[in-house]
mmCIF file of C-alpha atoms in Angstrom:
data_model
loop_
_atom_site.group_PDB
_atom_site.id
_atom_site.type_symbol
_atom_site.label_atom_id
_atom_site.label_comp_id
_atom_site.label_asym_id
_atom_site.label_seq_id
_atom_site.Cartn_x
_atom_site.Cartn_y
_atom_site.Cartn_z
ATOM 1 C CA MET A 24 43.373 153.978 79.138
ATOM 2 C CA SER A 25 41.985 156.365 80.907
ATOM 3 C CA ILE A 26 43.796 155.763 84.581
ATOM 4 C CA TRP A 27 47.271 156.185 83.053
ATOM 5 C CA ARG A 28 46.226 159.411 81.405
ATOM 6 C CA GLN A 29 44.736 160.763 84.528
ATOM 7 C CA GLY A 30 48.778 159.907 86.200
ATOM 8 C CA LEU A 31 47.247 158.090 89.965
ATOM 9 C CA TRP A 32 49.668 155.915 90.817
ATOM 10 C CA ARG A 33 47.260 153.870 93.702
ATOM 11 C CA TYR A 34 45.075 152.686 89.909
ATOM 12 C CA ARG A 35 48.322 152.084 88.239
ATOM 13 C CA LEU A 36 49.309 149.811 91.948
ATOM 14 C CA THR A 37 45.676 148.284 91.435
ATOM 15 C CA THR A 38 46.406 147.925 87.856
ATOM 16 C CA ALA A 39 49.346 146.033 87.682
ATOM 17 C CA GLY A 40 49.297 143.276 91.097
ATOM 18 C CA VAL A 41 45.694 142.675 89.235
ATOM 19 C CA GLY A 42 47.614 141.562 85.816
ATOM 20 C CA LEU A 43 49.693 139.308 88.253
ATOM 21 C CA ALA A 44 47.061 138.213 90.046
ATOM 22 C CA ALA A 45 45.261 136.767 86.210
ATOM 23 C CA LEU A 46 48.970 135.413 85.566
ATOM 24 C CA SER A 47 49.296 133.517 88.964
ATOM 25 C CA VAL A 48 45.676 131.185 88.681
ATOM 26 C CA ALA A 49 46.022 130.999 85.595
ATOM 27 C CA THR A 50 49.425 129.424 86.081
ATOM 28 C CA ALA A 51 48.131 127.904 88.923
ATOM 29 C CA MET A 52 45.265 125.362 86.728
ATOM 30 C CA GLN A 53 45.774 122.797 86.087
ATOM 31 C CA SER A 54 45.556 122.688 82.621
ATOM 32 C CA PRO A 55 44.907 126.078 81.646
ATOM 33 C CA PRO A 56 43.836 126.944 78.046
ATOM 34 C CA LEU A 57 47.476 128.288 76.725
ATOM 35 C CA ALA A 58 45.694 132.060 75.269
ATOM 36 C CA LEU A 59 45.278 132.341 78.836
ATOM 37 C CA SER A 60 48.078 132.496 79.490
ATOM 38 C CA VAL A 61 49.638 134.183 77.269
ATOM 39 C CA VAL A 62 47.598 136.652 77.373
ATOM 40 C CA ALA A 63 47.894 137.388 81.068
ATOM 41 C CA ALA A 64 51.394 137.118 80.962
ATOM 42 C CA THR A 65 51.892 139.524 78.396
ATOM 43 C CA ALA A 66 49.305 141.859 80.526
ATOM 44 C CA GLY A 67 51.802 141.691 83.628
ATOM 45 C CA ALA A 68 54.454 142.009 81.305
ATOM 46 C CA VAL A 69 52.914 145.791 79.233
ATOM 47 C CA VAL A 70 51.744 147.203 83.368
ATOM 48 C CA SER A 71 54.839 146.409 84.917
ATOM 49 C CA THR A 72 57.188 147.928 81.877
ATOM 50 C CA LEU A 73 54.493 150.934 81.098
ATOM 51 C CA GLU A 74 54.951 151.492 84.758
ATOM 52 C CA ILE A 75 58.766 151.599 84.736
ATOM 53 C CA LEU A 76 58.379 154.395 81.891
ATOM 54 C CA ALA A 77 56.158 155.915 83.423
ATOM 55 C CA ASN A 78 58.541 156.719 86.543
ATOM 56 C CA ARG A 79 61.298 157.385 84.746
ATOM 57 C CA ARG A 80 60.440 159.957 82.522
ATOM 58 C CA ARG A 81 58.525 161.430 86.033
ATOM 59 C CA ALA A 82 62.076 160.963 87.596
ATOM 60 C CA ARG A 83 62.996 163.139 84.919
ATOM 61 C CA GLN A 84 60.998 166.529 85.316
ATOM 62 C CA PHE A 85 62.897 167.016 87.955
ATOM 63 C CA ARG A 86 65.953 168.199 90.180
ATOM 64 C CA PHE A 87 67.305 168.343 93.786
ATOM 65 C CA HIS A 88 70.238 170.975 93.572
ATOM 66 C CA PRO A 89 71.949 171.015 97.082
ATOM 67 C CA ARG A 90 72.874 174.976 98.108
ATOM 68 C CA ASP A 91 76.238 173.894 99.965
ATOM 69 C CA GLY A 92 76.974 177.107 100.219
ATOM 70 C CA ASP A 93 73.968 177.808 102.534
ATOM 71 C CA ASP A 94 75.141 178.408 105.608
ATOM 72 C CA TYR A 95 72.452 179.705 107.412
ATOM 73 C CA ARG A 96 73.620 181.426 109.762
ATOM 74 C CA ASP A 97 70.783 184.659 109.007
ATOM 75 C CA ILE A 98 68.066 182.255 109.654
ATOM 76 C CA ALA A 99 69.693 180.967 113.037
ATOM 77 C CA GLU A 100 70.604 184.321 113.986
ATOM 78 C CA GLN A 101 66.387 185.306 113.776
ATOM 79 C CA VAL A 102 66.535 183.142 116.855
ATOM 80 C CA PRO A 103 65.407 185.032 120.186
ATOM 81 C CA GLU A 104 68.383 186.197 122.840
ATOM 82 C CA PRO A 105 70.125 184.233 124.651
ATOM 83 C CA ARG A 106 70.790 181.830 122.050
ATOM 84 C CA ARG A 107 74.049 180.714 120.685
ATOM 85 C CA VAL A 108 75.282 179.921 116.878
ATOM 86 C CA LEU A 109 77.265 177.292 116.317
ATOM 87 C CA GLU A 110 79.184 176.490 112.943
ATOM 88 C CA ASN A 111 81.651 173.316 112.544
ATOM 89 C CA ALA A 112 82.702 172.946 109.311
ATOM 90 C CA HIS A 113 80.017 171.214 107.761
ATOM 91 C CA SER A 114 77.714 172.455 109.451
ATOM 92 C CA THR A 115 75.123 175.174 110.836
ATOM 93 C CA GLY A 116 73.171 175.608 114.365
ATOM 94 C CA VAL A 117 71.905 177.081 117.374
ATOM 95 C CA LEU A 118 72.083 176.596 121.120
ATOM 96 C CA HIS A 119 69.243 177.678 123.887
ATOM 97 C CA PRO A 120 71.193 178.386 126.736
ATOM 98 C CA GLU A 121 67.968 179.410 128.571
ATOM 99 C CA VAL A 122 66.037 176.040 127.575
ATOM 100 C CA ASN A 123 69.433 174.493 128.679
ATOM 101 C CA ALA A 124 69.151 175.597 131.835
ATOM 102 C CA ARG A 125 65.824 174.670 131.783
ATOM 103 C CA LEU A 126 65.870 171.092 130.817
ATOM 104 C CA ARG A 127 68.097 170.550 133.449
ATOM 105 C CA GLY A 128 66.326 172.194 137.019
ATOM 106 C CA GLN A 129 62.727 171.367 135.752
ATOM 107 C CA ARG A 130 61.336 168.424 134.851
ATOM 108 C CA ILE A 131 58.739 168.779 131.427
ATOM 109 C CA ARG A 132 55.957 166.438 130.534
ATOM 110 C CA CYS A 133 55.714 164.827 127.598
ATOM 111 C CA ALA A 134 52.272 162.861 126.394
ATOM 112 C CA VAL A 135 52.707 161.228 122.442
ATOM 113 C CA ALA A 136 50.037 162.610 119.636
ATOM 114 C CA PRO A 137 47.432 160.293 118.821
ATOM 115 C CA THR A 138 47.835 160.720 115.482
ATOM 116 C CA GLY A 139 50.860 161.193 112.732
ATOM 117 C CA TYR A 140 52.548 163.053 110.724
ATOM 118 C CA VAL A 141 51.118 163.644 107.384
ATOM 119 C CA LEU A 142 53.359 164.191 104.440
ATOM 120 C CA GLY A 143 51.967 167.235 102.860
ATOM 121 C CA ARG A 144 50.971 167.210 99.232
ATOM 122 C CA ASP A 145 53.051 169.637 98.299
ATOM 123 C CA LEU A 146 55.590 167.171 99.711
ATOM 124 C CA ARG A 147 54.132 164.806 98.558
ATOM 125 C CA ARG A 148 54.894 165.362 95.021
ATOM 126 C CA TRP A 149 58.371 165.158 94.606
ATOM 127 C CA SER A 150 59.502 162.608 97.542
ATOM 128 C CA PHE A 151 59.585 159.823 95.921
ATOM 129 C CA ASP A 152 61.906 160.660 93.273
ATOM 130 C CA PHE A 153 63.848 162.451 96.055
ATOM 131 C CA LEU A 154 63.695 160.245 98.489
ATOM 132 C CA ALA A 155 64.587 156.847 95.587
ATOM 133 C CA ARG A 156 67.435 159.112 94.284
ATOM 134 C CA HIS A 157 69.109 158.385 97.926
ATOM 135 C CA ALA A 158 68.477 155.622 98.598
ATOM 136 C CA ARG A 159 70.663 154.027 95.921
ATOM 137 C CA THR A 160 74.211 155.196 98.275
ATOM 138 C CA ALA A 161 72.198 155.436 101.562
ATOM 139 C CA ALA A 162 72.092 152.887 104.026
ATOM 140 C CA MET A 163 68.297 153.559 105.699
ATOM 141 C CA HIS A 164 65.215 152.130 106.411
ATOM 142 C CA ASN A 165 61.667 153.054 107.133
ATOM 143 C CA ALA A 166 61.238 152.910 110.929
ATOM 144 C CA ALA A 167 58.527 154.320 113.124
ATOM 145 C CA VAL A 168 59.816 157.948 115.004
ATOM 146 C CA LEU A 169 59.315 160.167 116.649
ATOM 147 C CA GLY A 170 58.490 164.160 115.710
ATOM 148 C CA LEU A 171 57.924 167.719 117.887
ATOM 149 C CA ALA A 172 55.499 168.604 117.631
ATOM 150 C CA SER A 173 55.256 171.494 119.730
ATOM 151 C CA ASP A 174 57.866 174.464 121.071
ATOM 152 C CA LEU A 175 59.673 173.580 124.261
ATOM 153 C CA PRO A 176 57.761 175.304 127.031
ATOM 154 C CA GLY A 177 59.211 179.344 128.515
ATOM 155 C CA GLY A 178 58.560 178.806 132.204
ATOM 156 C CA SER A 179 54.808 177.141 132.800
ATOM 157 C CA ASP A 180 54.191 175.867 135.897
ATOM 158 C CA ASP A 181 53.224 172.390 134.509
ATOM 159 C CA PRO A 182 55.188 172.144 131.021
ATOM 160 C CA VAL A 183 54.154 169.820 128.426
ATOM 161 C CA VAL A 184 55.443 169.096 124.956
ATOM 162 C CA THR A 185 53.348 166.796 122.530
ATOM 163 C CA LEU A 186 55.738 164.047 120.708
ATOM 164 C CA ARG A 187 53.967 163.102 117.126
ATOM 165 C CA PRO A 188 54.044 159.442 115.709
ATOM 166 C CA ALA A 189 56.292 159.468 112.152
ATOM 167 C CA GLN A 190 58.317 157.548 109.483
ATOM 168 C CA TYR A 191 61.075 158.415 108.912
ATOM 169 C CA PHE A 192 60.832 158.904 105.377
ATOM 170 C CA ASP A 193 58.892 161.322 106.465
ATOM 171 C CA PHE A 194 61.929 163.383 108.029
ATOM 172 C CA PHE A 195 63.732 162.151 105.525
ATOM 173 C CA CYS A 196 61.302 164.322 102.670
ATOM 174 C CA SER A 197 60.366 166.823 104.325
ATOM 175 C CA ASN A 198 63.380 167.880 107.095
ATOM 176 C CA LEU A 199 65.983 166.598 104.530
ATOM 177 C CA LEU A 200 64.463 168.018 101.048
ATOM 178 C CA ALA A 201 65.225 171.801 102.972
ATOM 179 C CA PRO A 202 68.428 172.268 101.782
ATOM 180 C CA TYR A 203 67.665 171.990 98.739
ATOM 181 C CA ASP A 204 65.837 174.114 95.560
ATOM 182 C CA VAL A 205 63.523 172.626 93.747
ATOM 183 C CA TYR A 206 64.025 173.179 89.875
ATOM 184 C CA GLU A 207 61.748 172.156 86.749
ATOM 185 C CA ALA A 208 64.601 169.352 84.266
ATOM 186 C CA GLY A 209 65.566 171.081 81.359
ATOM 187 C CA ARG A 210 64.636 174.888 82.274
ATOM 188 C CA ASP A 211 65.680 176.806 85.520
ATOM 189 C CA THR A 212 62.337 177.629 86.512
ATOM 190 C CA LEU A 213 62.052 176.694 90.610
ATOM 191 C CA ALA A 214 59.212 174.891 91.343
ATOM 192 C CA MET A 215 60.118 175.129 95.436
ATOM 193 C CA ARG A 216 62.385 177.168 97.512
ATOM 194 C CA GLY A 217 64.451 174.866 100.097
ATOM 195 C CA ARG A 218 64.391 177.654 102.499
ATOM 196 C CA ASP A 219 61.209 178.093 102.044
ATOM 197 C CA LEU A 220 59.932 174.695 103.973
ATOM 198 C CA ILE A 221 61.712 175.998 107.830
ATOM 199 C CA LEU A 222 61.038 179.687 107.280
ATOM 200 C CA ASP A 223 57.416 181.340 106.705
ATOM 201 C CA HIS A 224 55.769 183.937 104.363
ATOM 202 C CA ARG A 225 57.614 186.770 106.258
ATOM 203 C CA GLY A 226 60.612 185.085 106.031
ATOM 204 C CA ARG A 227 61.601 184.379 110.186
ATOM 205 C CA LEU A 228 61.660 181.492 111.171
ATOM 206 C CA ARG A 229 58.534 179.093 111.541
ATOM 207 C CA ARG A 230 57.947 177.504 115.301
ATOM 208 C CA PHE A 231 57.599 173.780 116.046
ATOM 209 C CA ALA A 232 54.076 173.733 116.249
ATOM 210 C CA ASP A 233 53.731 175.237 113.329
ATOM 211 C CA SER A 234 56.044 173.566 110.978
ATOM 212 C CA ARG A 235 55.120 171.600 108.232
ATOM 213 C CA LEU A 236 58.073 169.098 108.857
ATOM 214 C CA ALA A 237 58.437 166.072 110.648
ATOM 215 C CA ASN A 238 61.110 167.789 112.966
ATOM 216 C CA VAL A 239 61.981 164.497 114.000
ATOM 217 C CA VAL A 240 63.707 163.967 117.400
ATOM 218 C CA GLY A 241 67.483 163.614 117.109
ATOM 219 C CA VAL A 242 68.572 162.156 120.194
ATOM 220 C CA SER A 243 72.495 162.087 121.167
ATOM 221 C CA THR A 244 74.850 160.779 124.040
ATOM 222 C CA LEU A 245 78.626 161.343 124.889
ATOM 223 C CA ALA A 246 80.219 158.378 127.040
ATOM 224 C CA PHE A 247 83.323 158.924 129.128
ATOM 225 C CA THR A 248 84.398 154.908 130.278
ATOM 226 C CA ILE A 249 85.592 154.860 134.047
ATOM 227 C CA ASP A 250 89.332 155.894 133.276
ATOM 228 C CA GLY A 251 87.938 158.912 131.491
ATOM 229 C CA ARG A 252 88.200 158.400 128.058
ATOM 230 C CA LEU A 253 85.211 159.711 125.361
ATOM 231 C CA LEU A 254 84.127 157.258 123.156
ATOM 232 C CA LEU A 255 82.895 158.349 119.467
ATOM 233 C CA VAL A 256 81.370 156.776 116.608
ATOM 234 C CA ALA A 257 82.891 156.921 113.240
ATOM 235 C CA GLN A 258 79.835 157.309 111.096
ATOM 236 C CA THR A 259 79.956 154.820 107.450
ATOM 237 C CA ARG A 260 79.835 156.942 104.671
ATOM 238 C CA ASP A 261 76.687 155.628 103.382
ATOM 239 C CA ASN A 262 75.156 157.328 106.798
ATOM 240 C CA VAL A 263 72.491 159.124 106.592
ATOM 241 C CA GLY A 264 72.762 161.049 109.674
ATOM 242 C CA SER A 265 76.977 162.475 109.458
ATOM 243 C CA PRO A 266 78.740 160.438 106.801
ATOM 244 C CA GLY A 267 81.860 159.655 106.998
ATOM 245 C CA LEU A 268 82.163 162.350 110.000
ATOM 246 C CA LEU A 269 82.943 161.243 113.815
ATOM 247 C CA ALA A 270 79.712 161.606 115.582
ATOM 248 C CA PRO A 271 78.886 161.542 119.569
ATOM 249 C CA SER A 272 78.968 158.087 121.241
ATOM 250 C CA GLY A 273 75.334 157.467 120.567
ATOM 251 C CA SER A 274 73.439 159.064 118.120
ATOM 252 C CA GLY A 275 70.261 158.310 116.323
ATOM 253 C CA SER A 276 66.799 159.322 116.169
ATOM 254 C CA LEU A 277 64.258 159.210 118.969
ATOM 255 C CA GLU A 278 61.852 156.032 118.261
ATOM 256 C CA PRO A 279 57.535 155.185 120.099
ATOM 257 C CA GLN A 280 59.425 152.477 122.625
ATOM 258 C CA ASP A 281 61.189 155.774 123.652
ATOM 259 C CA ALA A 282 58.473 156.933 125.120
ATOM 260 C CA THR A 283 56.373 153.700 126.383
ATOM 261 C CA GLY A 284 59.827 151.238 127.717
ATOM 262 C CA THR A 285 59.668 154.844 130.698
ATOM 263 C CA SER A 286 57.374 155.198 133.674
ATOM 264 C CA THR A 287 53.780 155.677 133.179
ATOM 265 C CA ALA A 288 53.776 159.373 132.509
ATOM 266 C CA PRO A 289 57.071 160.181 131.668
ATOM 267 C CA SER A 290 59.198 163.356 131.197
ATOM 268 C CA LEU A 291 60.138 165.088 128.658
ATOM 269 C CA GLN A 292 63.860 164.422 130.559
ATOM 270 C CA GLU A 293 63.079 160.162 130.592
ATOM 271 C CA VAL A 294 62.455 160.399 126.996
ATOM 272 C CA ILE A 295 65.755 162.205 125.701
ATOM 273 C CA VAL A 296 67.268 159.677 128.022
ATOM 274 C CA GLY A 297 66.267 156.319 127.064
ATOM 275 C CA GLY A 298 66.714 157.215 123.362
ATOM 276 C CA ALA A 299 70.646 157.854 123.451
ATOM 277 C CA LEU A 300 70.720 154.848 125.442
ATOM 278 C CA ARG A 301 69.527 152.802 123.394
ATOM 279 C CA GLU A 302 71.739 154.510 120.470
ATOM 280 C CA LEU A 303 74.162 153.869 122.749
ATOM 281 C CA ARG A 304 73.760 150.637 123.446
ATOM 282 C CA GLU A 305 73.167 149.214 119.308
ATOM 283 C CA GLU A 306 76.002 151.121 118.193
ATOM 284 C CA CYS A 307 79.573 150.941 120.828
ATOM 285 C CA HIS A 308 77.804 147.766 121.914
ATOM 286 C CA LEU A 309 77.398 147.694 125.377
ATOM 287 C CA GLU A 310 75.068 146.023 128.237
ATOM 288 C CA PRO A 311 72.547 147.970 130.319
ATOM 289 C CA HIS A 312 74.584 146.986 133.221
ATOM 290 C CA GLU A 313 77.916 148.650 132.162
ATOM 291 C CA ILE A 314 75.602 152.112 132.266
ATOM 292 C CA ALA A 315 76.333 154.243 136.069
ATOM 293 C CA GLU A 316 74.581 156.969 135.437
ATOM 294 C CA SER A 317 72.982 159.728 131.938
ATOM 295 C CA THR A 318 72.140 162.925 132.271
ATOM 296 C CA VAL A 319 70.126 165.016 129.551
ATOM 297 C CA LEU A 320 72.370 168.527 129.507
ATOM 298 C CA GLY A 321 70.362 170.735 125.825
ATOM 299 C CA PHE A 322 68.605 170.793 123.264
ATOM 300 C CA GLY A 323 69.248 173.040 119.888
ATOM 301 C CA ARG A 324 68.084 173.801 115.983
ATOM 302 C CA TRP A 325 69.683 171.593 113.556
ATOM 303 C CA MET A 326 68.894 174.745 110.533
ATOM 304 C CA SER A 327 71.260 172.538 107.951
ATOM 305 C CA ARG A 328 68.777 169.712 107.992
ATOM 306 C CA GLY A 329 65.826 171.963 108.467
ATOM 307 C CA GLY A 330 65.916 173.611 112.293
ATOM 308 C CA THR A 331 65.533 170.334 113.545
ATOM 309 C CA PRO A 332 65.576 169.403 116.654
ATOM 310 C CA GLU A 333 68.027 168.110 118.640
ATOM 311 C CA PHE A 334 68.649 166.723 121.701
ATOM 312 C CA CYS A 335 72.218 165.637 123.558
ATOM 313 C CA THR A 336 73.360 164.369 127.362
ATOM 314 C CA VAL A 337 75.864 162.554 129.031
ATOM 315 C CA THR A 338 76.800 159.375 130.438
ATOM 316 C CA LEU A 339 79.206 157.804 132.537
ATOM 317 C CA LEU A 340 79.802 153.845 131.881
ATOM 318 C CA LYS A 341 81.094 151.188 134.608
ATOM 319 C CA VAL A 342 83.687 150.410 131.585
ATOM 320 C CA THR A 343 87.019 150.626 130.802
ATOM 321 C CA ALA A 344 88.090 152.028 127.060
ATOM 322 C CA GLU A 345 89.641 148.976 126.781
ATOM 323 C CA GLN A 346 86.796 146.752 127.322
ATOM 324 C CA VAL A 347 84.893 148.267 124.636
ATOM 325 C CA LEU A 348 87.099 148.606 121.784
ATOM 326 C CA ARG A 349 87.749 144.948 122.045
ATOM 327 C CA ARG A 350 84.151 144.226 121.094
ATOM 328 C CA SER A 351 83.296 144.602 117.279
ATOM 329 C CA VAL A 352 79.816 146.060 115.804
ATOM 330 C CA ARG A 353 76.948 144.689 115.986
ATOM 331 C CA TRP A 354 75.777 143.120 112.896
ATOM 332 C CA ALA A 355 72.705 145.180 112.111
ATOM 333 C CA GLU A 356 74.983 148.438 112.776
ATOM 334 C CA ARG A 357 77.871 148.278 110.275
ATOM 335 C CA PRO A 358 75.516 149.692 107.471
ATOM 336 C CA TYR A 359 76.453 152.646 109.175
ATOM 337 C CA VAL A 360 79.000 152.651 112.110
ATOM 338 C CA GLY A 361 82.376 152.237 110.929
ATOM 339 C CA GLU A 362 83.970 151.826 114.459
ATOM 340 C CA VAL A 363 83.914 152.962 118.318
ATOM 341 C CA LEU A 364 86.743 154.979 118.960
ATOM 342 C CA ALA A 365 88.283 156.465 122.199
ATOM 343 C CA VAL A 366 90.032 159.779 122.903
ATOM 344 C CA HIS A 367 91.458 162.376 125.938
ATOM 345 C CA VAL A 368 89.592 164.928 127.274
ATOM 346 C CA PRO A 369 91.431 168.093 128.111
ATOM 347 C CA PRO A 370 91.039 168.840 131.688
ATOM 348 C CA THR A 371 87.263 170.736 132.518
ATOM 349 C CA ASP A 372 88.986 173.061 134.001
ATOM 350 C CA GLU A 373 90.349 174.671 130.556
ATOM 351 C CA TRP A 374 87.048 173.150 128.707
ATOM 352 C CA ASP A 375 85.454 176.144 126.319
ATOM 353 C CA VAL A 376 82.176 176.505 125.167
ATOM 354 C CA ASP A 377 82.481 178.575 122.375
ATOM 355 C CA THR A 378 85.446 176.456 121.261
ATOM 356 C CA PRO A 379 83.736 172.934 121.806
ATOM 357 C CA LEU A 380 85.646 170.925 119.427
ATOM 358 C CA ALA A 381 88.895 171.990 121.120
ATOM 359 C CA LEU A 382 87.779 169.193 123.497
ATOM 360 C CA LEU A 383 89.300 166.208 120.741
ATOM 361 C CA PRO A 384 92.495 165.656 119.264
ATOM 362 C CA ALA A 385 93.544 168.453 116.912
ATOM 363 C CA GLU A 386 93.799 165.659 114.201
ATOM 364 C CA LYS A 387 89.956 164.994 114.111
ATOM 365 C CA ARG A 388 87.949 167.932 114.762
ATOM 366 C CA HIS A 389 87.975 168.845 111.286
ATOM 367 C CA THR A 390 85.850 165.873 110.850
ATOM 368 C CA ALA A 391 83.349 166.604 114.190
ATOM 369 C CA SER A 392 80.213 165.914 113.172
ATOM 370 C CA TRP A 393 77.182 168.661 114.132
ATOM 371 C CA PRO A 394 75.365 166.471 116.758
ATOM 372 C CA LEU A 395 79.085 165.908 118.221
ATOM 373 C CA ALA A 396 79.800 169.625 118.245
ATOM 374 C CA PHE A 397 76.723 170.266 119.621
ATOM 375 C CA SER A 398 77.059 167.946 122.527
ATOM 376 C CA LEU A 399 81.007 169.043 123.812
ATOM 377 C CA ALA A 400 79.704 172.977 124.130
ATOM 378 C CA CYS A 401 75.659 171.653 126.387
ATOM 379 C CA LEU A 402 79.325 169.973 127.906
ATOM 380 C CA ALA A 403 81.235 172.537 128.865
ATOM 381 C CA GLU A 404 77.947 175.160 129.087
ATOM 382 C CA CYS A 405 77.408 172.103 132.112
ATOM 383 C CA MET A 406 80.212 172.611 133.735
ATOM 384 C CA THR A 407 80.299 176.128 133.931
ATOM 385 C CA ASP A 408 76.893 175.874 136.082
ATOM 386 C CA GLU A 409 78.117 175.385 139.788
ATOM 387 C CA THR A 410 74.891 174.104 140.924
ATOM 388 C CA TRP A 411 74.886 171.150 137.953
ATOM 389 C CA PRO A 412 74.645 168.465 140.242
ATOM 390 C CA GLN A 413 77.483 165.844 137.860
ATOM 391 C CA ARG A 414 79.421 168.633 137.343
ATOM 392 C CA THR A 415 81.535 166.773 140.602
ATOM 393 C CA ALA A 416 80.949 163.109 138.567
ATOM 394 C CA VAL A 417 82.259 164.213 135.233
ATOM 395 C CA ALA A 418 85.398 166.084 136.355
ATOM 396 C CA ALA A 419 86.660 163.553 138.967
ATOM 397 C CA LEU A 420 86.999 161.112 135.421
ATOM 398 C CA VAL A 421 88.198 163.453 133.772
ATOM 399 C CA ASP A 422 90.792 164.988 135.280
ATOM 400 C CA GLN A 423 91.942 162.259 137.841
#
C-alpha cells in the first residue's frame, strides 16, 4: 500500500503485471489449487480497478482552458526585422524574408543530435491527461519525428543546423499544450500559463536553442500539375494538424528517415525537400517518377502552435490534375486526408505576398490553414525575386 500512497506510476504497472502474471501461471497449471486461482484473479482485478480509479481521480485534478481569443500578434512582433506577421482566420505566425533568401541561396549543413528530446518534468506532470483527453477524438500515433534544436544561422561561412530526435507525443504535450492554460480543478488557481512555454522570464520569445519544447519541424509543399493547377488537401476533422481545413499539397512533420534517406552529409534544404515530398506522395497518392523537381521556399514560426518551426517548398509534377484526382486516398491516409482538390490560381503578375489567400478561389479562402497561407506567401515572395531559378518554370505552368 505504500507504493500506492507514493503515487509512482511505474510501480503501479509493475504491481499490475505481477498480479496478472500470477494469474497466468496459476491457470496454466494442469490442476491449480482453486484458492490460488481465486487469489490471483482477485488480485489482478483489484489492481486494475484501483489503477482505473486512480487515473480518473488524477484526471479531475486539472482542467485545460484553451486561449481561443489569443492572437499572439504581440509575440510575433517581437521577431527582429525584417519579418512579416501572417494571420488567417485560425492562426498567427511570422515569416522571415531574410532567412528565406538565405535558404534559397546558401547551402546549410544539417546534423542530427545523438540524444533525443526529453519532455520536461513540469510538463510530464499533466502531459498524460492532456494527451488522453485529445486522443479520444483526434487521429494520431506516436511516430518518430525530428525537432529543431538550434536556431537558423545568421550568415556564417559554414552554417550548421542541429535537428533532434523526438516522438510525436512529445510535440503534442509541449508545443500543442502552449495554447492552453492549466488550472487546478474546482478553483481558479493557475497551475501553468501556456504562454510561459514560449516566452522567457523577461517576456521575450524563446530561441529554439533555449526552448523547453519539442519544436518538431513542420514541412509542406505546394504541388503544381503540368496543366498549371495547384493541388490542395482537405484534412479530416480528426486531423490534429489543421482539422477540417485546407492544407498544402503535402504537409506533416519531419521524420528521421528524411535525414538518412539523402546523402551522407545532407543539407537542411535536402532534408526539408525529402520530408515534404514524402508527405506529398502519401497524401496525394503520387509515385516518385511523377515528380519533376522540388525546392525550398521559406521558413516561418507558427505562433499559435507554440512557435513551432515551419518550412515550405514548391514542387512541379509530371502528371495532370485529372490523373491525380482519379486516384483514391490511400487507406493509411484516410484518417487524415478527406479528399484531394485541384484549383486554378491567378496569373503570377497578380500575386501579392501581403494577400497570399487571394491566390485561392474566393470560396476556399476562409477554410485555408496557416501552413497553406504561409506556403502561398513564401511562393509569392519568391516570384518577386528575379534571381530565383524556379521563377520561370513556375510562371510557365501557371500563366500558360
